[in-house]
Tab-separated table of C-alpha atoms and ligand atoms in Angstrom:
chain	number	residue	atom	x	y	z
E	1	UNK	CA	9.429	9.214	7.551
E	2	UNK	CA	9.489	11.429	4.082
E	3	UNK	CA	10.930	9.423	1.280
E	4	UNK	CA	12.835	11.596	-1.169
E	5	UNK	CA	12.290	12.369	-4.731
E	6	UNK	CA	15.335	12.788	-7.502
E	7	UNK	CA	14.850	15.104	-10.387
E	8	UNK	CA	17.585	14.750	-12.981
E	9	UNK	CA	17.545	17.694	-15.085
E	10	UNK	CA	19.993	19.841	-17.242
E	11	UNK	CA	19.064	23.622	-16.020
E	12	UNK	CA	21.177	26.177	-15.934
E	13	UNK	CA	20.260	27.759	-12.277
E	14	UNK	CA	18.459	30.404	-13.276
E	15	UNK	CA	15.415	28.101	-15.107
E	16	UNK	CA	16.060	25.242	-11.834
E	17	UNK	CA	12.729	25.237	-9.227
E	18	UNK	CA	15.330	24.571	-6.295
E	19	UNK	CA	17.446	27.506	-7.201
E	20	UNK	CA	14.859	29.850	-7.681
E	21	UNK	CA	14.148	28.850	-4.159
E	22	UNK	CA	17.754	29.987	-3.405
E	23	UNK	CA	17.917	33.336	-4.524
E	24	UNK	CA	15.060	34.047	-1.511
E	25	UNK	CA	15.267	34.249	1.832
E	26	UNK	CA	12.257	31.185	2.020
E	27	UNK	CA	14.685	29.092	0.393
E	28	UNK	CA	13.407	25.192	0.919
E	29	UNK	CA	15.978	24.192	2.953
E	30	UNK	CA	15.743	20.527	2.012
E	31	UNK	CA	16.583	20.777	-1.595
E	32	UNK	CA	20.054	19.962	-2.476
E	33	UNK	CA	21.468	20.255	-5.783
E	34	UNK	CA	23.798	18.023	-7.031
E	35	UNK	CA	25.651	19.139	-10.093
E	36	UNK	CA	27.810	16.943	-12.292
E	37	UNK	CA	30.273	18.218	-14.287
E	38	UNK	CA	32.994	17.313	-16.501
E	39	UNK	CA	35.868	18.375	-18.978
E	40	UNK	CA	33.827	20.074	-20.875
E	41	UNK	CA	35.693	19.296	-24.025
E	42	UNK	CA	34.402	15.775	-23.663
E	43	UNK	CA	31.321	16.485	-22.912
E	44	UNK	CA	30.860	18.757	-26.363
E	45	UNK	CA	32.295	15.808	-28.128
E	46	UNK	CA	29.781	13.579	-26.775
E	47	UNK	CA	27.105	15.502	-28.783
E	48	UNK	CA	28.402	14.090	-31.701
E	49	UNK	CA	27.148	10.537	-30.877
E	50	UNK	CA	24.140	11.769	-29.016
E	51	UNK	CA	22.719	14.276	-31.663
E	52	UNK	CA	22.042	10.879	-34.079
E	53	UNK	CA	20.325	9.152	-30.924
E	54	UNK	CA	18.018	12.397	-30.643
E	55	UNK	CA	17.173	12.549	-34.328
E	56	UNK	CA	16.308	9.250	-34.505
E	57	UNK	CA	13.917	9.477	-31.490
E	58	UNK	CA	12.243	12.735	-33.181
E	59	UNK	CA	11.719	10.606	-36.683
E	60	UNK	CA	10.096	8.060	-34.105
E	61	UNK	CA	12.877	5.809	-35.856
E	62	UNK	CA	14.594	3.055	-33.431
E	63	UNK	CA	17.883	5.407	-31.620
E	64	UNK	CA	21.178	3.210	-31.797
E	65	UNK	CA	24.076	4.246	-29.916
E	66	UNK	CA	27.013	4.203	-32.173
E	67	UNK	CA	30.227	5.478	-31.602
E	68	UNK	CA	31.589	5.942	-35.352
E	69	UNK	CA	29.953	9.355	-35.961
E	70	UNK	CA	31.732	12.258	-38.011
E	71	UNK	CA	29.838	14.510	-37.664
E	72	UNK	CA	31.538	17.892	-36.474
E	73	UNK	CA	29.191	20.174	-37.647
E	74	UNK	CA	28.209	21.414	-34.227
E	75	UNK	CA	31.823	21.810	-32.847
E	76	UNK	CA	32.523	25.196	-33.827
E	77	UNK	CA	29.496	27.068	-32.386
E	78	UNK	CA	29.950	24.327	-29.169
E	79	UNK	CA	33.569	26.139	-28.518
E	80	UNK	CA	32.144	29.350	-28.997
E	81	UNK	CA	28.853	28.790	-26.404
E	82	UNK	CA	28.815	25.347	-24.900
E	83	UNK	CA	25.730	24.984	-22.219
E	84	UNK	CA	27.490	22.138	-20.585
E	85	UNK	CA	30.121	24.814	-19.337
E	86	UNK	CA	28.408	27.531	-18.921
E	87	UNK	CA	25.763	25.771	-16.725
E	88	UNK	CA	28.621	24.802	-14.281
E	89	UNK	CA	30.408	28.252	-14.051
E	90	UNK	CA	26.839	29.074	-13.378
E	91	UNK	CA	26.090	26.546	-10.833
E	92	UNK	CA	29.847	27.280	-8.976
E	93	UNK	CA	28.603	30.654	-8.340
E	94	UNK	CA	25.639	29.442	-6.754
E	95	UNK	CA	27.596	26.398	-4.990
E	96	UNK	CA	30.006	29.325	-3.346
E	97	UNK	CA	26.976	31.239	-1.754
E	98	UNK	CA	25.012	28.161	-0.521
E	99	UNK	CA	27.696	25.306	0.156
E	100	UNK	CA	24.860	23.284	1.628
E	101	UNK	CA	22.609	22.925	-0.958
E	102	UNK	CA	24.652	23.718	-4.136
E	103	UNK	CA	27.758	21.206	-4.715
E	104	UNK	CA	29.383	20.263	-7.884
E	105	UNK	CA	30.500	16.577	-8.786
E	106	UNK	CA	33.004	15.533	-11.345
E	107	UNK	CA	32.366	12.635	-13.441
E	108	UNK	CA	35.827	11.478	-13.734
E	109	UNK	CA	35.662	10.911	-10.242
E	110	UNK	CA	32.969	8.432	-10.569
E	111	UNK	CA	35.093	6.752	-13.175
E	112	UNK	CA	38.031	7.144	-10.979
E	113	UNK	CA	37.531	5.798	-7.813
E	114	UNK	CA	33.107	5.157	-8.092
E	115	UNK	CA	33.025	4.303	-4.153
E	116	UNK	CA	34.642	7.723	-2.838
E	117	UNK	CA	32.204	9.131	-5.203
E	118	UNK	CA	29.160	7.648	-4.661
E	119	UNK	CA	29.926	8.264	-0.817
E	120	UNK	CA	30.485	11.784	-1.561
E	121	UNK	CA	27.359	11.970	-3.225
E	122	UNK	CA	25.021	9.871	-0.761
E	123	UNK	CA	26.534	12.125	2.362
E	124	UNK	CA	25.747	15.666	0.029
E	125	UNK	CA	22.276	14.448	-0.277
E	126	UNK	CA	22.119	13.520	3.279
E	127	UNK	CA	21.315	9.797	2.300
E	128	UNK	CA	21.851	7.001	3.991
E	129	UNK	CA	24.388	4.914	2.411
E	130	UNK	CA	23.029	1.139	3.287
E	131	UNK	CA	25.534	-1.673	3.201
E	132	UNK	CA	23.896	-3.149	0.416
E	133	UNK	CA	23.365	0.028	-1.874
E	134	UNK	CA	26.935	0.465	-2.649
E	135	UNK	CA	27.899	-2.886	-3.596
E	136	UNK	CA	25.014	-3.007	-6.434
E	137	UNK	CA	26.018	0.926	-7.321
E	138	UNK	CA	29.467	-0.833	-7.711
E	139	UNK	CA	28.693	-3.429	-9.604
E	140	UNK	CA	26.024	-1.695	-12.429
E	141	UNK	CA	29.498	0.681	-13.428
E	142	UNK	CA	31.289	-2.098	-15.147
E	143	UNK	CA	27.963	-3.410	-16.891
E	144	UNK	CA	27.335	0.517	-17.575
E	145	UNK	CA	30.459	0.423	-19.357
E	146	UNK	CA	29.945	-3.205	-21.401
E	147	UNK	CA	26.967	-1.702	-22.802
E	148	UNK	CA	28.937	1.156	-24.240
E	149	UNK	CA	26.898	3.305	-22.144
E	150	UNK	CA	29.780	5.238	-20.880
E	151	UNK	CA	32.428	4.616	-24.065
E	152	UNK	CA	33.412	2.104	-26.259
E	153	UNK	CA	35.171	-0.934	-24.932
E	154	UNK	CA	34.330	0.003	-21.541
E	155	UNK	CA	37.323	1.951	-20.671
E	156	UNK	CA	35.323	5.142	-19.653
E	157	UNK	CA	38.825	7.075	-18.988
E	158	UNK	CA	40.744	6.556	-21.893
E	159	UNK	CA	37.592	7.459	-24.013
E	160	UNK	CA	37.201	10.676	-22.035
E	161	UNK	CA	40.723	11.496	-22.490
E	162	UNK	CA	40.772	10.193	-26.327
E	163	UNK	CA	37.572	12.925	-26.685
E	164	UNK	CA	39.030	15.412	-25.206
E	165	UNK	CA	42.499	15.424	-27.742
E	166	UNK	CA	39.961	14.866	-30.716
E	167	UNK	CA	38.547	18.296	-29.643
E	168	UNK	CA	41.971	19.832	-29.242
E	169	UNK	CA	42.371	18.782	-32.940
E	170	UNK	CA	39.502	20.378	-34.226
E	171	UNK	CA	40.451	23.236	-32.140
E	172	UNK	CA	43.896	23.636	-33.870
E	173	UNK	CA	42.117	23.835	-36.985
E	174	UNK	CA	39.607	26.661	-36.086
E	175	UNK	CA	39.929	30.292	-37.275
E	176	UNK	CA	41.287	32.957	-34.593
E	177	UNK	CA	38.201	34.049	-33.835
E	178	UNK	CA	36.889	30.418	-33.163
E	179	UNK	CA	39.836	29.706	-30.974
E	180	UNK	CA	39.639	33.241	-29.676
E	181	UNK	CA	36.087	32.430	-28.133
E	182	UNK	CA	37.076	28.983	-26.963
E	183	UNK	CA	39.097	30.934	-24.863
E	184	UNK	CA	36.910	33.543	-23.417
E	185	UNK	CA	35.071	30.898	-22.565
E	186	UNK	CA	37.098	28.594	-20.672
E	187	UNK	CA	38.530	31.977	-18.991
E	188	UNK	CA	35.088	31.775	-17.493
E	189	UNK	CA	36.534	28.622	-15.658
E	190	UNK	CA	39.449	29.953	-14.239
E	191	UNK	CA	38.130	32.787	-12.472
E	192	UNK	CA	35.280	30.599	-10.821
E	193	UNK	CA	35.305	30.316	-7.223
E	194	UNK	CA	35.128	26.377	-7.251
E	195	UNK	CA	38.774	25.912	-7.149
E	196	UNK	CA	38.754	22.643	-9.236
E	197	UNK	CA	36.933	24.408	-12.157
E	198	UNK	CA	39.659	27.113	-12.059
E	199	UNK	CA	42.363	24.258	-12.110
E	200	UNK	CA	40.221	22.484	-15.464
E	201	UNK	CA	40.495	26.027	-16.929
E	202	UNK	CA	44.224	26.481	-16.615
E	203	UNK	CA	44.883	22.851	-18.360
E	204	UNK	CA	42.141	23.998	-20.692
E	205	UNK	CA	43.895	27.015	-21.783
E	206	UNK	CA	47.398	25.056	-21.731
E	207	UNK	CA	45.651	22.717	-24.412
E	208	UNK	CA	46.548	20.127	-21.552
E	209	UNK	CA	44.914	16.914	-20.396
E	210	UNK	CA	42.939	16.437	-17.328
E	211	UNK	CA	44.657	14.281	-15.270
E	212	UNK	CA	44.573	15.348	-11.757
E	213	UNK	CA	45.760	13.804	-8.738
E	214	UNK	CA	43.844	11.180	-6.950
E	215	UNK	CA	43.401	13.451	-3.463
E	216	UNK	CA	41.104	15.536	-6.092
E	217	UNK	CA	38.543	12.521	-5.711
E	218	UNK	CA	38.164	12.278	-1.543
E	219	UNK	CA	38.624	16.158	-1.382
E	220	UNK	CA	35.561	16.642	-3.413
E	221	UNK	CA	33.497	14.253	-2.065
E	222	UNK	CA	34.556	15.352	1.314
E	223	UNK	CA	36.450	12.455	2.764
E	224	UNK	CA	39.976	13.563	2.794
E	225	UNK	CA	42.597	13.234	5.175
E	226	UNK	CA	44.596	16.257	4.604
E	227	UNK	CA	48.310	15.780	4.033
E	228	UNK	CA	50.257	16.633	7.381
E	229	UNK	CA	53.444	17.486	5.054
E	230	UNK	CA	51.762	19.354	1.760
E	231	UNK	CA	51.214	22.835	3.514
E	232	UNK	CA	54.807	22.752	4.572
E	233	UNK	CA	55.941	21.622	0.807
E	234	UNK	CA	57.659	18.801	2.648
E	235	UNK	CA	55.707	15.187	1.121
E	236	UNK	CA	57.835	14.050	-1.830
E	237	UNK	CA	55.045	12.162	-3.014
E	238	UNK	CA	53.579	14.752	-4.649
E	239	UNK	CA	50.486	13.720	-7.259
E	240	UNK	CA	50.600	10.365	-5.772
E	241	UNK	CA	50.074	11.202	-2.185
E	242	UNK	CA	46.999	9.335	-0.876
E	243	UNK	CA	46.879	11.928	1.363
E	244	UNK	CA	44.542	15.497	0.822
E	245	UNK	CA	46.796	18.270	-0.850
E	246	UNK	CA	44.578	20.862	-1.261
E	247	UNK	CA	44.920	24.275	-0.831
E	248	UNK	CA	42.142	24.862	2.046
E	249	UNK	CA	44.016	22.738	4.115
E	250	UNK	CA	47.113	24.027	3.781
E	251	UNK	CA	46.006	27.796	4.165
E	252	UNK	CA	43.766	26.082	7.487
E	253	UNK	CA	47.443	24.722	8.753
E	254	UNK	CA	49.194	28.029	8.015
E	255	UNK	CA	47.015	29.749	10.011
E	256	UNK	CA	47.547	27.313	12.786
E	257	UNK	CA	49.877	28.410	15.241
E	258	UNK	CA	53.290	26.766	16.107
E	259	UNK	CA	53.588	24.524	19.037
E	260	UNK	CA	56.168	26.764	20.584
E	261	UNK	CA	53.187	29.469	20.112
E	262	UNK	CA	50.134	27.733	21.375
E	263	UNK	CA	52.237	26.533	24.215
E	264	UNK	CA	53.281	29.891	25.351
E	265	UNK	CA	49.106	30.794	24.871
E	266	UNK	CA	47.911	27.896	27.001
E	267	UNK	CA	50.898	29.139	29.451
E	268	UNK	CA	49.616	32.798	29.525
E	269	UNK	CA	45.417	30.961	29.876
E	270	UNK	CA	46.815	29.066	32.541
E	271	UNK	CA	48.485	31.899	34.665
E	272	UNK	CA	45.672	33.769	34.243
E	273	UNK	CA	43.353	31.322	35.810
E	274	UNK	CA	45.247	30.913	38.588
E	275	UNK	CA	44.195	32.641	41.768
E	276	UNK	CA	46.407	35.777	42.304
E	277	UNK	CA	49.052	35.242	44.545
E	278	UNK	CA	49.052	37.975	47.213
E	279	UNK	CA	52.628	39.530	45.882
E	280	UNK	CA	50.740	39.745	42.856
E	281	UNK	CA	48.252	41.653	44.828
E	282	UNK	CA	50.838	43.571	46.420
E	283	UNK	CA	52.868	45.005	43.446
Q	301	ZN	ZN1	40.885	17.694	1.212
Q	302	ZN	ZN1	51.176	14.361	0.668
């Protein structure tokens, strides 16, 4: 049995070894690429207390993760070319072509609801989920989160959000032209073919926050159960529905023909089974 081996990098696709692979015919068709994304506003404010960590590491000094930086120095060339977005419009090209190997994750989804998640993940990779991995995945988030790993006060979500409004406010502040490539940017997002990057880069645009419904979470990891009443606009629980309301299903059960038509088809199969009777010989 081959054990498997986890590289953790941040590559755009072009410089990755497994996507290289991809572009060819000879791709290696046991290399799966998991990418994880997030609101990317977030993830440029996070530079802010990581770029102190990395300095200190370079000076060989002792890195301390504090979360009272003010340094902004980096945000206006972030909104003009961040890598952490540009890497996953990059990567949702690839994911479109090769589904099987390619497949973005969300890291609010891991904050979310961590055991859809991780299951999402583990069945991507084609790992076995063990009954006693996903208990200890479980219980390392919280600890994650004490240690300020994640955010301060270990309330991953509201930190995300509060990052993501700090960013809007430095936004607001920008010249035009600042603001002006923010947007061609996060245009970039809307017309990619992963359809939860194109909804991030309509609230984007809309200055809005991300809060998506919780379907988002077993959708993307796979594990849905589609909504019998969404395609037909009929569930009045709308964002709250535990149930799957996205659009692949619903264009799936449009498709679908109506009962009165599929019964009339398995009618017209069934008749012409039958053995013709001789007056249908005759005529
Ligand atoms: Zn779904
Ligand atoms: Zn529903």
């Amino acid at each position: 049995m081959w054990g498997h081996t986890c590289y953790l990098s941040k590559l755009p696709p072009e410089l990755h070894p497994a996507a290289v692979g991809l572009e060819t015919p000879l791709a290696l068709l046991d290399e799966r690429v998991a990418v994880l994304c997030a609101d990317p506003r977030y993830l440029i404010m996070k530079q802010q207390y990581m770029l102190p960590v990395l300095k200190a590491i370079l000076a060989g000094e002792k890195p301390e993760l504090t979360f009272e930086s003010n340094d902004r120095s980096f945000l206006p060339s972030a909104a003009q070319h961040s890598e952490d977005l540009q890497n996953m419009v990059a990567w949702a090209k690839l994911e479109y072509r090769r589904p099987q190997q390619v497949k973005l994750f969300f890291m609010e989804d891991f904050v979310l609801e961590p055991e859809t998640a991780f299951r999402g993940l583990a069945k991507f990779l084609g790992l076995p989920l063990s009954s006693d991995v996903l208990p200890a995945l479980l219980q390392r988030m919280p600890q994650l989160e004490m240690r300020g790993l994640f955010g301060p006060g270990g309330n991953e979500r509201q930190h995300m959000e509060e990052q993501a409004k700090q960013f809007e406010v430095a936004l607001a502040g920008f010249s035009n032209d600042l603001q002006a490539g923010w947007q061609d940017q996060v245009q970039q997002l809307l017309h990619s073919p992963n359809p939860r990057l194109s909804v991030m880069g309509r609230l984007l645009l809309d200055h809005q926050r991300w809060d998506l419904p919780r379907w988002w979470v077993a959708h993307s990891a796979q594990l849905c159960r589609p909504c019998t009443f969404a395609p037909r606009g009929l569930c009045r629980n709308a964002a709250l529905c535990s149930f799957c309301h996205a659009d692949e299903h619903g264009t799936k059960a449009a498709n679908r023909p109506s009962k009165k038509e599929r019964a009339r088809r398995d009618r017209r199969r069934q008749a012409m089974a039958r053995t013709p009777s001789p007056q249908g010989l005759s005529s």
